[in-house]
Amino acid sequence: MKRRTFIQNSTIAGLGVTVLGKDEPKKSSPFKSNNGKLKVGVIGTGLRGQGHADLIWRRDDCDLVAICDISQRMIDRTKAICEKHGKKLPTIYQSGPHAYKEMLEQEDLDAVIIATPWRWHVPMAIEAMEQGVYVGMEVSGAASVDECWQLVRTSERTGSHLYFLENVCFRRDVMAILAMVREGLFGEMMHLECGYQHDLRGVKFNDGETAYNSGAEFGEKGYSEARWRTQHSVTRNGDLYPTHGIGPVAQYTDLNRGNRMLFLTSMATKSRGLHEYIVNHPKGGPDHPNATVDFKLGDKVTTMVKTVNGETIVLHHDTNLPRPYSLGFRVQGTKGLWMKVRDGIHIEGLSKSHRWEDSKTYLDKYDHPLWKRYEQRAIGAGHGGMDFFLMHSFIEHAKRGETPPFDVYDAASWMAITPLSEQSIAMGSAPVYFPDFTDGKWIDRKNTFAHGDEY
Amino acid sequence: MKRRTFIQNSTIAGLGVTVLGKDEPKKSSPFKSNNGKLKVGVIGTGLRGQGHADLIWRRDDCDLVAICDISQRMIDRTKAICEKHGKKLPTIYQSGPHAYKEMLEQEDLDAVIIATPWRWHVPMAIEAMEQGVYVGMEVSGAASVDECWQLVRTSERTGSHLYFLENVCFRRDVMAILAMVREGLFGEMMHLECGYQHDLRGVKFNDGETAYNSGAEFGEKGYSEARWRTQHSVTRNGDLYPTHGIGPVAQYTDLNRGNRMLFLTSMATKSRGLHEYIVNHPKGGPDHPNATVDFKLGDKVTTMVKTVNGETIVLHHDTNLPRPYSLGFRVQGTKGLWMKVRDGIHIEGLSKSHRWEDSKTYLDKYDHPLWKRYEQRAIGAGHGGMDFFLMHSFIEHAKRGETPPFDVYDAASWMAITPLSEQSIAMGSAPVYFPDFTDGKWIDRKNTFAHGDEY
């Protein structure tokens, strides 16, 4: 039995609590070993995992003691980052796709970060929760609704926490808008839009050696995300990547905390963009083998969600066509709205009637306390600094064994958008209902995200 | 039998064509009487009808010979416009709600414009088509799908044309984008957005005397649109006003001309805005009788349409909340996209990768020939000049007895969005299928809108 598991079981036994499927994950005791430093492992040291490792190595309150990957190249890159920081090299697990199990069994980890291809997230998170480790799981859509349930039931049964690593919740403008929503500037929430609109053609295909726009290969001949991510566009038609949008919107509307997503309908366009990219690429062409691939993913997938509290949420998924990057946020309440694509805001009583204002004044005024406090430390962190705040929050929550602000119920319901949207599209945009992954606990749960300036 | 009816019946008899329900409206012979001037009537001389009358009186190729309304005040305002132009006063029909029938029977009209409250459009248009008059019908959503069918079958049976007066198709930027779509700059059409996002609270309520923001009254105590339009927000939950959005999008995607709308799903938020407006208005308040009205219209209604050719169309309806005016156009194809709310455009191969450009350069370059030619004449016409182009097109088509660019099939299918969205919302966003109002003629029909610089 591992240390963490032992502590949890002791705590639970001491309280006389029987662990049933319907209990929430228990708060763990703060860790005490390793000179007060959190022992962290990273499973998956691709480009994303390397970014997380870099942020961990910048800190002095945690030790990155183990890493796991199947790619020697990615492991070497990670070791180079470690050397740059002058830190002790972590133990390396690379014996194969299941080396992560060895790592979880042999290391006495306090926390683990999972940054592998999407389909590995859930089995790895489940294994880590079984081992009593505080789990940070990277974002993705789910393969099935059932694997969302598996996450929930495993967390409830083991008492292990799952922190769903949705970094966009920490974006500076997103957090300023959250402060405004909480102050009531927008009034009661009514209609929200969000999504993932990012021309990924140069990510989905490359030359097998370099990451961006370098060729027309994917799968076994591809490099980095092209190795595994592109296949989802071949086989699946739905909102494949919903969490960067729904994560922030969940904070604005208190999803799973007094509110929840009730049902959705989804609609997809025809599929053209990926095929045309292959045909038109200098290293592709009409005779390239990939020119015969039938991509199932509609180029633009639009999903509408209705919440219990009567808001509507539109999610845009748009990754196969030439376009500027945009998560497409629109936050609209009874007193005003913000549209990021315009950098425009309108607040009744403050803005001139029927007129947009530049949002900058408001975003500056409502800059979140976390950003004010840690702005300097965030410089150089990924995605405009927001990855610093994510990792900071993860580490601080893990150190205290606290329930994460985006927990296993959020992971399950946000990830479920993917298979539910596939179902809706497959049935001619029929409405599909969200399971209540909380079994009714959403009625009383409270939003704990970013109420102060600590973490 | 009226002159126009006689001419049409003679023509049809001469060609040996039997008029069946499934025939398209026949091309009428050009009119010859009245010294070569088109004889026009206007039913409904509210603020909208007055605008049309003003534009007719500016022209010397048509005579406005008759008007009809039930409001002495509106008739007096119309007479004042006539006097300003120094034109002969039209015959006035004002004996009651059915005076329009007298007018259609007693006058020998070539064309008639219908600009009455929404629920009167269809019966008046049907009556006018029965009389062989070339009909210009103002836009609205339909009350039922069946009344859309009635429009179609009446037009087919009588051979009379119906011009659906959708002015936004003539908006300068909308027409420039159409030129770009036709040149292929956006590639194949994929995803389009549009709608009607207009804070109408000050239109839906007034003091019964003046039009905008003057009070909390509607219905019998209201003035102008508040007299009749607001009641739709009390009783109906759907996209009440879809045509300003779908009209332009129909031109981009050739709806009813090689393409058609196949099904939709619709979703509405809760209703808050109109109640709060009444409660917070200085002449309203929590004790105002209208504070107890239960408005059924969700403040934001979102509708997704799937077309036969695989495009998706999102329609936004947003008229009860504080916000800037926006029809929300997004035109996205395989090679780029335009988003009006940002005045942003991205065209692959022209724009920097992953970057927006200001749309102005493109809108100037692709300025439509009609706007180039008639810009000066459009000055002062309503809605930024586009009402001039609409009326010009209507009159020139009517003079020639030509099939309108937005005809009875467009009217039927665009207006049907309203009852179909109500059905979808009532059934928890279930997909609802569009009737094919053309009975298959959409397969071969061609888009005739704005291919030159004449009209």
PDB file of N, CA and C in Angstrom, chain B residues 136-220:
ATOM      1  N   GLY B 136     -45.444  43.833 -53.669  1.00  0.00           N
ATOM      2  CA  GLY B 136     -44.261  43.996 -52.830  1.00  0.00           C
ATOM      3  C   GLY B 136     -44.675  43.840 -51.386  1.00  0.00           C
ATOM      4  N   MET B 137     -44.218  42.790 -50.745  1.00  0.00           N
ATOM      5  CA  MET B 137     -44.650  42.510 -49.370  1.00  0.00           C
ATOM      6  C   MET B 137     -43.498  42.747 -48.409  1.00  0.00           C
ATOM      7  N   GLU B 138     -43.745  43.542 -47.385  1.00  0.00           N
ATOM      8  CA  GLU B 138     -42.702  43.795 -46.387  1.00  0.00           C
ATOM      9  C   GLU B 138     -42.329  42.506 -45.649  1.00  0.00           C
ATOM     10  N   VAL B 139     -41.159  42.532 -45.022  1.00  0.00           N
ATOM     11  CA  VAL B 139     -40.656  41.321 -44.376  1.00  0.00           C
ATOM     12  C   VAL B 139     -41.290  41.111 -43.005  1.00  0.00           C
ATOM     13  N   SER B 140     -41.294  39.852 -42.594  1.00  0.00           N
ATOM     14  CA  SER B 140     -41.712  39.428 -41.255  1.00  0.00           C
ATOM     15  C   SER B 140     -41.500  37.929 -41.197  1.00  0.00           C
ATOM     16  N   GLY B 141     -41.669  37.370 -40.028  1.00  0.00           N
ATOM     17  CA  GLY B 141     -41.782  35.927 -39.907  1.00  0.00           C
ATOM     18  C   GLY B 141     -43.233  35.542 -40.114  1.00  0.00           C
ATOM     19  N   ALA B 142     -43.459  34.274 -40.449  1.00  0.00           N
ATOM     20  CA  ALA B 142     -44.827  33.805 -40.667  1.00  0.00           C
ATOM     21  C   ALA B 142     -45.485  33.460 -39.338  1.00  0.00           C
ATOM     22  N   ALA B 143     -46.811  33.485 -39.349  1.00  0.00           N
ATOM     23  CA  ALA B 143     -47.559  32.996 -38.194  1.00  0.00           C
ATOM     24  C   ALA B 143     -47.627  31.480 -38.208  1.00  0.00           C
ATOM     25  N   SER B 144     -47.697  30.894 -39.389  1.00  0.00           N
ATOM     26  CA  SER B 144     -47.776  29.438 -39.500  1.00  0.00           C
ATOM     27  C   SER B 144     -47.101  28.992 -40.790  1.00  0.00           C
ATOM     28  N   VAL B 145     -46.749  27.725 -40.860  1.00  0.00           N
ATOM     29  CA  VAL B 145     -46.200  27.193 -42.104  1.00  0.00           C
ATOM     30  C   VAL B 145     -47.284  27.177 -43.180  1.00  0.00           C
ATOM     31  N   ASP B 146     -48.517  26.949 -42.757  1.00  0.00           N
ATOM     32  CA  ASP B 146     -49.587  26.879 -43.754  1.00  0.00           C
ATOM     33  C   ASP B 146     -49.773  28.196 -44.492  1.00  0.00           C
ATOM     34  N   GLU B 147     -49.611  29.334 -43.807  1.00  0.00           N
ATOM     35  CA  GLU B 147     -49.804  30.589 -44.544  1.00  0.00           C
ATOM     36  C   GLU B 147     -48.684  30.802 -45.561  1.00  0.00           C
ATOM     37  N   CYS B 148     -47.532  30.199 -45.309  1.00  0.00           N
ATOM     38  CA  CYS B 148     -46.470  30.232 -46.332  1.00  0.00           C
ATOM     39  C   CYS B 148     -46.922  29.469 -47.578  1.00  0.00           C
ATOM     40  N   TRP B 149     -47.514  28.307 -47.340  1.00  0.00           N
ATOM     41  CA  TRP B 149     -48.043  27.525 -48.470  1.00  0.00           C
ATOM     42  C   TRP B 149     -49.138  28.293 -49.219  1.00  0.00           C
ATOM     43  N   GLN B 150     -49.969  28.995 -48.475  1.00  0.00           N
ATOM     44  CA  GLN B 150     -51.029  29.778 -49.130  1.00  0.00           C
ATOM     45  C   GLN B 150     -50.449  30.820 -50.079  1.00  0.00           C
ATOM     46  N   LEU B 151     -49.372  31.491 -49.629  1.00  0.00           N
ATOM     47  CA  LEU B 151     -48.708  32.465 -50.510  1.00  0.00           C
ATOM     48  C   LEU B 151     -48.263  31.795 -51.799  1.00  0.00           C
ATOM     49  N   VAL B 152     -47.591  30.645 -51.638  1.00  0.00           N
ATOM     50  CA  VAL B 152     -47.029  29.938 -52.790  1.00  0.00           C
ATOM     51  C   VAL B 152     -48.135  29.498 -53.745  1.00  0.00           C
ATOM     52  N   ARG B 153     -49.140  28.861 -53.197  1.00  0.00           N
ATOM     53  CA  ARG B 153     -50.185  28.308 -54.072  1.00  0.00           C
ATOM     54  C   ARG B 153     -50.989  29.409 -54.753  1.00  0.00           C
ATOM     55  N   THR B 154     -51.189  30.522 -54.049  1.00  0.00           N
ATOM     56  CA  THR B 154     -51.920  31.636 -54.680  1.00  0.00           C
ATOM     57  C   THR B 154     -51.119  32.218 -55.838  1.00  0.00           C
ATOM     58  N   SER B 155     -49.821  32.407 -55.606  1.00  0.00           N
ATOM     59  CA  SER B 155     -48.981  32.964 -56.669  1.00  0.00           C
ATOM     60  C   SER B 155     -48.956  32.026 -57.870  1.00  0.00           C
ATOM     61  N   GLU B 156     -48.818  30.732 -57.591  1.00  0.00           N
ATOM     62  CA  GLU B 156     -48.757  29.768 -58.697  1.00  0.00           C
ATOM     63  C   GLU B 156     -50.080  29.715 -59.468  1.00  0.00           C
ATOM     64  N   ARG B 157     -51.178  29.774 -58.728  1.00  0.00           N
ATOM     65  CA  ARG B 157     -52.487  29.664 -59.378  1.00  0.00           C
ATOM     66  C   ARG B 157     -52.841  30.907 -60.182  1.00  0.00           C
ATOM     67  N   THR B 158     -52.494  32.090 -59.626  1.00  0.00           N
ATOM     68  CA  THR B 158     -52.870  33.343 -60.303  1.00  0.00           C
ATOM     69  C   THR B 158     -51.816  33.805 -61.292  1.00  0.00           C
ATOM     70  N   GLY B 159     -50.598  33.320 -61.170  1.00  0.00           N
ATOM     71  CA  GLY B 159     -49.511  33.830 -61.999  1.00  0.00           C
ATOM     72  C   GLY B 159     -48.968  35.167 -61.513  1.00  0.00           C
ATOM     73  N   SER B 160     -49.470  35.656 -60.399  1.00  0.00           N
ATOM     74  CA  SER B 160     -49.015  36.961 -59.884  1.00  0.00           C
ATOM     75  C   SER B 160     -47.696  36.800 -59.136  1.00  0.00           C
ATOM     76  N   HIS B 161     -46.838  37.804 -59.301  1.00  0.00           N
ATOM     77  CA  HIS B 161     -45.536  37.776 -58.620  1.00  0.00           C
ATOM     78  C   HIS B 161     -45.616  38.373 -57.230  1.00  0.00           C
ATOM     79  N   LEU B 162     -44.781  37.849 -56.332  1.00  0.00           N
ATOM     80  CA  LEU B 162     -44.608  38.450 -55.021  1.00  0.00           C
ATOM     81  C   LEU B 162     -43.134  38.791 -54.837  1.00  0.00           C
ATOM     82  N   TYR B 163     -42.851  40.081 -54.653  1.00  0.00           N
ATOM     83  CA  TYR B 163     -41.493  40.558 -54.366  1.00  0.00           C
ATOM     84  C   TYR B 163     -41.402  40.718 -52.854  1.00  0.00           C
ATOM     85  N   PHE B 164     -40.503  39.930 -52.233  1.00  0.00           N
ATOM     86  CA  PHE B 164     -40.358  39.991 -50.778  1.00  0.00           C
ATOM     87  C   PHE B 164     -39.345  41.096 -50.476  1.00  0.00           C
ATOM     88  N   LEU B 165     -39.793  42.140 -49.792  1.00  0.00           N
ATOM     89  CA  LEU B 165     -39.023  43.380 -49.710  1.00  0.00           C
ATOM     90  C   LEU B 165     -37.913  43.326 -48.646  1.00  0.00           C
ATOM     91  N   GLU B 166     -36.930  42.470 -48.863  1.00  0.00           N
ATOM     92  CA  GLU B 166     -35.836  42.333 -47.893  1.00  0.00           C
ATOM     93  C   GLU B 166     -34.724  43.327 -48.243  1.00  0.00           C
ATOM     94  N   ASN B 167     -34.706  44.450 -47.512  1.00  0.00           N
ATOM     95  CA  ASN B 167     -33.791  45.534 -47.878  1.00  0.00           C
ATOM     96  C   ASN B 167     -32.321  45.220 -47.583  1.00  0.00           C
ATOM     97  N   VAL B 168     -32.055  44.363 -46.593  1.00  0.00           N
ATOM     98  CA  VAL B 168     -30.648  44.170 -46.196  1.00  0.00           C
ATOM     99  C   VAL B 168     -29.839  43.485 -47.301  1.00  0.00           C
ATOM    100  N   CYS B 169     -30.518  42.797 -48.200  1.00  0.00           N
ATOM    101  CA  CYS B 169     -29.795  42.233 -49.350  1.00  0.00           C
ATOM    102  C   CYS B 169     -29.080  43.332 -50.137  1.00  0.00           C
ATOM    103  N   PHE B 170     -29.539  44.575 -49.973  1.00  0.00           N
ATOM    104  CA  PHE B 170     -28.953  45.697 -50.728  1.00  0.00           C
ATOM    105  C   PHE B 170     -27.952  46.493 -49.901  1.00  0.00           C
ATOM    106  N   ARG B 171     -27.647  46.038 -48.688  1.00  0.00           N
ATOM    107  CA  ARG B 171     -26.688  46.789 -47.872  1.00  0.00           C
ATOM    108  C   ARG B 171     -25.343  46.780 -48.585  1.00  0.00           C
ATOM    109  N   ARG B 172     -24.643  47.891 -48.508  1.00  0.00           N
ATOM    110  CA  ARG B 172     -23.441  48.051 -49.339  1.00  0.00           C
ATOM    111  C   ARG B 172     -22.402  46.969 -49.057  1.00  0.00           C
ATOM    112  N   ASP B 173     -22.111  46.727 -47.765  1.00  0.00           N
ATOM    113  CA  ASP B 173     -21.106  45.700 -47.448  1.00  0.00           C
ATOM    114  C   ASP B 173     -21.614  44.304 -47.805  1.00  0.00           C
ATOM    115  N   VAL B 174     -22.905  44.089 -47.589  1.00  0.00           N
ATOM    116  CA  VAL B 174     -23.502  42.790 -47.912  1.00  0.00           C
ATOM    117  C   VAL B 174     -23.367  42.492 -49.407  1.00  0.00           C
ATOM    118  N   MET B 175     -23.555  43.531 -50.231  1.00  0.00           N
ATOM    119  CA  MET B 175     -23.445  43.333 -51.684  1.00  0.00           C
ATOM    120  C   MET B 175     -21.984  43.167 -52.120  1.00  0.00           C
ATOM    121  N   ALA B 176     -21.074  43.878 -51.460  1.00  0.00           N
ATOM    122  CA  ALA B 176     -19.651  43.704 -51.792  1.00  0.00           C
ATOM    123  C   ALA B 176     -19.204  42.281 -51.447  1.00  0.00           C
ATOM    124  N   ILE B 177     -19.675  41.794 -50.303  1.00  0.00           N
ATOM    125  CA  ILE B 177     -19.332  40.417 -49.926  1.00  0.00           C
ATOM    126  C   ILE B 177     -19.926  39.437 -50.935  1.00  0.00           C
ATOM    127  N   LEU B 178     -21.135  39.734 -51.431  1.00  0.00           N
ATOM    128  CA  LEU B 178     -21.738  38.871 -52.449  1.00  0.00           C
ATOM    129  C   LEU B 178     -20.858  38.822 -53.698  1.00  0.00           C
ATOM    130  N   ALA B 179     -20.337  39.984 -54.075  1.00  0.00           N
ATOM    131  CA  ALA B 179     -19.432  40.010 -55.238  1.00  0.00           C
ATOM    132  C   ALA B 179     -18.200  39.145 -54.972  1.00  0.00           C
ATOM    133  N   MET B 180     -17.685  39.202 -53.755  1.00  0.00           N
ATOM    134  CA  MET B 180     -16.519  38.384 -53.405  1.00  0.00           C
ATOM    135  C   MET B 180     -16.852  36.892 -53.394  1.00  0.00           C
ATOM    136  N   VAL B 181     -18.024  36.567 -52.853  1.00  0.00           N
ATOM    137  CA  VAL B 181     -18.449  35.160 -52.842  1.00  0.00           C
ATOM    138  C   VAL B 181     -18.522  34.649 -54.275  1.00  0.00           C
ATOM    139  N   ARG B 182     -19.114  35.464 -55.151  1.00  0.00           N
ATOM    140  CA  ARG B 182     -19.279  35.025 -56.542  1.00  0.00           C
ATOM    141  C   ARG B 182     -17.951  34.932 -57.276  1.00  0.00           C
ATOM    142  N   GLU B 183     -16.966  35.744 -56.865  1.00  0.00           N
ATOM    143  CA  GLU B 183     -15.626  35.640 -57.464  1.00  0.00           C
ATOM    144  C   GLU B 183     -14.840  34.462 -56.880  1.00  0.00           C
ATOM    145  N   GLY B 184     -15.379  33.845 -55.839  1.00  0.00           N
ATOM    146  CA  GLY B 184     -14.704  32.676 -55.265  1.00  0.00           C
ATOM    147  C   GLY B 184     -13.652  33.002 -54.224  1.00  0.00           C
ATOM    148  N   LEU B 185     -13.590  34.240 -53.760  1.00  0.00           N
ATOM    149  CA  LEU B 185     -12.558  34.589 -52.781  1.00  0.00           C
ATOM    150  C   LEU B 185     -12.675  33.800 -51.483  1.00  0.00           C
ATOM    151  N   PHE B 186     -13.897  33.469 -51.090  1.00  0.00           N
ATOM    152  CA  PHE B 186     -14.083  32.699 -49.854  1.00  0.00           C
ATOM    153  C   PHE B 186     -14.052  31.186 -50.106  1.00  0.00           C
ATOM    154  N   GLY B 187     -13.891  30.784 -51.357  1.00  0.00           N
ATOM    155  CA  GLY B 187     -13.955  29.358 -51.673  1.00  0.00           C
ATOM    156  C   GLY B 187     -15.389  28.861 -51.600  1.00  0.00           C
ATOM    157  N   GLU B 188     -15.529  27.593 -51.283  1.00  0.00           N
ATOM    158  CA  GLU B 188     -16.848  26.979 -51.164  1.00  0.00           C
ATOM    159  C   GLU B 188     -17.476  27.401 -49.836  1.00  0.00           C
ATOM    160  N   MET B 189     -18.725  27.797 -49.849  1.00  0.00           N
ATOM    161  CA  MET B 189     -19.395  28.237 -48.622  1.00  0.00           C
ATOM    162  C   MET B 189     -19.494  27.083 -47.619  1.00  0.00           C
ATOM    163  N   MET B 190     -19.219  27.397 -46.334  1.00  0.00           N
ATOM    164  CA  MET B 190     -19.233  26.373 -45.285  1.00  0.00           C
ATOM    165  C   MET B 190     -20.150  26.751 -44.118  1.00  0.00           C
ATOM    166  N   HIS B 191     -19.860  27.881 -43.477  1.00  0.00           N
ATOM    167  CA  HIS B 191     -20.599  28.248 -42.265  1.00  0.00           C
ATOM    168  C   HIS B 191     -20.941  29.728 -42.327  1.00  0.00           C
ATOM    169  N   LEU B 192     -22.197  30.045 -42.067  1.00  0.00           N
ATOM    170  CA  LEU B 192     -22.637  31.441 -42.126  1.00  0.00           C
ATOM    171  C   LEU B 192     -23.399  31.775 -40.857  1.00  0.00           C
ATOM    172  N   GLU B 193     -23.241  33.008 -40.423  1.00  0.00           N
ATOM    173  CA  GLU B 193     -24.040  33.482 -39.300  1.00  0.00           C
ATOM    174  C   GLU B 193     -24.683  34.806 -39.678  1.00  0.00           C
ATOM    175  N   CYS B 194     -25.804  35.076 -39.044  1.00  0.00           N
ATOM    176  CA  CYS B 194     -26.572  36.266 -39.366  1.00  0.00           C
ATOM    177  C   CYS B 194     -27.644  36.403 -38.309  1.00  0.00           C
ATOM    178  N   GLY B 195     -28.481  37.395 -38.448  1.00  0.00           N
ATOM    179  CA  GLY B 195     -29.565  37.496 -37.486  1.00  0.00           C
ATOM    180  C   GLY B 195     -30.096  38.886 -37.336  1.00  0.00           C
ATOM    181  N   TYR B 196     -30.758  39.076 -36.222  1.00  0.00           N
ATOM    182  CA  TYR B 196     -31.324  40.372 -35.903  1.00  0.00           C
ATOM    183  C   TYR B 196     -31.047  40.604 -34.432  1.00  0.00           C
ATOM    184  N   GLN B 197     -30.034  41.431 -34.189  1.00  0.00           N
ATOM    185  CA  GLN B 197     -29.623  41.731 -32.829  1.00  0.00           C
ATOM    186  C   GLN B 197     -29.784  43.233 -32.653  1.00  0.00           C
ATOM    187  N   HIS B 198     -30.861  43.636 -32.072  1.00  0.00           N
ATOM    188  CA  HIS B 198     -31.256  45.036 -32.032  1.00  0.00           C
ATOM    189  C   HIS B 198     -32.054  45.230 -30.747  1.00  0.00           C
ATOM    190  N   ASP B 199     -31.553  46.080 -29.892  1.00  0.00           N
ATOM    191  CA  ASP B 199     -32.247  46.398 -28.646  1.00  0.00           C
ATOM    192  C   ASP B 199     -33.536  47.140 -28.986  1.00  0.00           C
ATOM    193  N   LEU B 200     -34.633  46.399 -29.039  1.00  0.00           N
ATOM    194  CA  LEU B 200     -35.927  46.973 -29.448  1.00  0.00           C
ATOM    195  C   LEU B 200     -36.790  47.377 -28.256  1.00  0.00           C
ATOM    196  N   ARG B 201     -36.201  47.394 -27.063  1.00  0.00           N
ATOM    197  CA  ARG B 201     -37.051  47.676 -25.895  1.00  0.00           C
ATOM    198  C   ARG B 201     -37.755  49.028 -26.038  1.00  0.00           C
ATOM    199  N   GLY B 202     -37.021  49.995 -26.592  1.00  0.00           N
ATOM    200  CA  GLY B 202     -37.605  51.321 -26.789  1.00  0.00           C
ATOM    201  C   GLY B 202     -38.560  51.393 -27.971  1.00  0.00           C
ATOM    202  N   VAL B 203     -38.612  50.332 -28.779  1.00  0.00           N
ATOM    203  CA  VAL B 203     -39.590  50.238 -29.865  1.00  0.00           C
ATOM    204  C   VAL B 203     -40.827  49.482 -29.378  1.00  0.00           C
ATOM    205  N   LYS B 204     -40.568  48.458 -28.545  1.00  0.00           N
ATOM    206  CA  LYS B 204     -41.681  47.631 -28.077  1.00  0.00           C
ATOM    207  C   LYS B 204     -42.548  48.352 -27.052  1.00  0.00           C
ATOM    208  N   PHE B 205     -41.980  49.400 -26.443  1.00  0.00           N
ATOM    209  CA  PHE B 205     -42.752  50.161 -25.450  1.00  0.00           C
ATOM    210  C   PHE B 205     -42.589  51.659 -25.717  1.00  0.00           C
ATOM    211  N   ASN B 206     -43.678  52.394 -25.556  1.00  0.00           N
ATOM    212  CA  ASN B 206     -43.593  53.857 -25.611  1.00  0.00           C
ATOM    213  C   ASN B 206     -44.772  54.453 -24.848  1.00  0.00           C
ATOM    214  N   ASP B 207     -44.942  55.755 -24.998  1.00  0.00           N
ATOM    215  CA  ASP B 207     -45.990  56.427 -24.211  1.00  0.00           C
ATOM    216  C   ASP B 207     -47.298  56.560 -24.977  1.00  0.00           C
ATOM    217  N   GLY B 208     -47.378  55.929 -26.152  1.00  0.00           N
ATOM    218  CA  GLY B 208     -48.610  56.012 -26.943  1.00  0.00           C
ATOM    219  C   GLY B 208     -48.646  57.220 -27.856  1.00  0.00           C
ATOM    220  N   GLU B 209     -47.637  58.063 -27.756  1.00  0.00           N
ATOM    221  CA  GLU B 209     -47.635  59.293 -28.556  1.00  0.00           C
ATOM    222  C   GLU B 209     -46.392  59.407 -29.423  1.00  0.00           C
ATOM    223  N   THR B 210     -45.259  59.042 -28.878  1.00  0.00           N
ATOM    224  CA  THR B 210     -43.988  59.190 -29.597  1.00  0.00           C
ATOM    225  C   THR B 210     -43.319  57.820 -29.668  1.00  0.00           C
ATOM    226  N   ALA B 211     -42.417  57.695 -30.664  1.00  0.00           N
ATOM    227  CA  ALA B 211     -42.054  56.329 -31.046  1.00  0.00           C
ATOM    228  C   ALA B 211     -40.999  55.659 -30.168  1.00  0.00           C
ATOM    229  N   TYR B 212     -40.054  56.354 -29.626  1.00  0.00           N
ATOM    230  CA  TYR B 212     -38.905  55.645 -29.070  1.00  0.00           C
ATOM    231  C   TYR B 212     -38.653  55.923 -27.595  1.00  0.00           C
ATOM    232  N   ASN B 213     -38.634  54.853 -26.806  1.00  0.00           N
ATOM    233  CA  ASN B 213     -38.159  54.933 -25.419  1.00  0.00           C
ATOM    234  C   ASN B 213     -38.965  55.853 -24.527  1.00  0.00           C
ATOM    235  N   SER B 214     -40.195  56.137 -24.921  1.00  0.00           N
ATOM    236  CA  SER B 214     -40.924  57.195 -24.214  1.00  0.00           C
ATOM    237  C   SER B 214     -41.830  56.683 -23.105  1.00  0.00           C
ATOM    238  N   GLY B 215     -41.943  55.377 -22.938  1.00  0.00           N
ATOM    239  CA  GLY B 215     -42.835  54.888 -21.904  1.00  0.00           C
ATOM    240  C   GLY B 215     -42.832  53.384 -21.804  1.00  0.00           C
ATOM    241  N   ALA B 216     -43.797  52.837 -21.062  1.00  0.00           N
ATOM    242  CA  ALA B 216     -43.855  51.395 -20.808  1.00  0.00           C
ATOM    243  C   ALA B 216     -45.146  50.789 -21.338  1.00  0.00           C
ATOM    244  N   GLU B 217     -45.773  51.480 -22.310  1.00  0.00           N
ATOM    245  CA  GLU B 217     -47.049  50.991 -22.840  1.00  0.00           C
ATOM    246  C   GLU B 217     -46.865  50.196 -24.124  1.00  0.00           C
ATOM    247  N   PHE B 218     -47.776  49.289 -24.369  1.00  0.00           N
ATOM    248  CA  PHE B 218     -47.822  48.595 -25.660  1.00  0.00           C
ATOM    249  C   PHE B 218     -49.268  48.177 -25.919  1.00  0.00           C
ATOM    250  N   GLY B 219     -49.519  47.585 -27.095  1.00  0.00           N
ATOM    251  CA  GLY B 219     -50.886  47.190 -27.438  1.00  0.00           C
ATOM    252  C   GLY B 219     -51.739  48.429 -27.687  1.00  0.00           C
ATOM    253  N   GLU B 220     -52.961  48.404 -27.207  1.00  0.00           N
ATOM    254  CA  GLU B 220     -53.882  49.516 -27.519  1.00  0.00           C
ATOM    255  C   GLU B 220     -53.385  50.851 -26.989  1.00  0.00           C
TER     256      GLU B 220
END
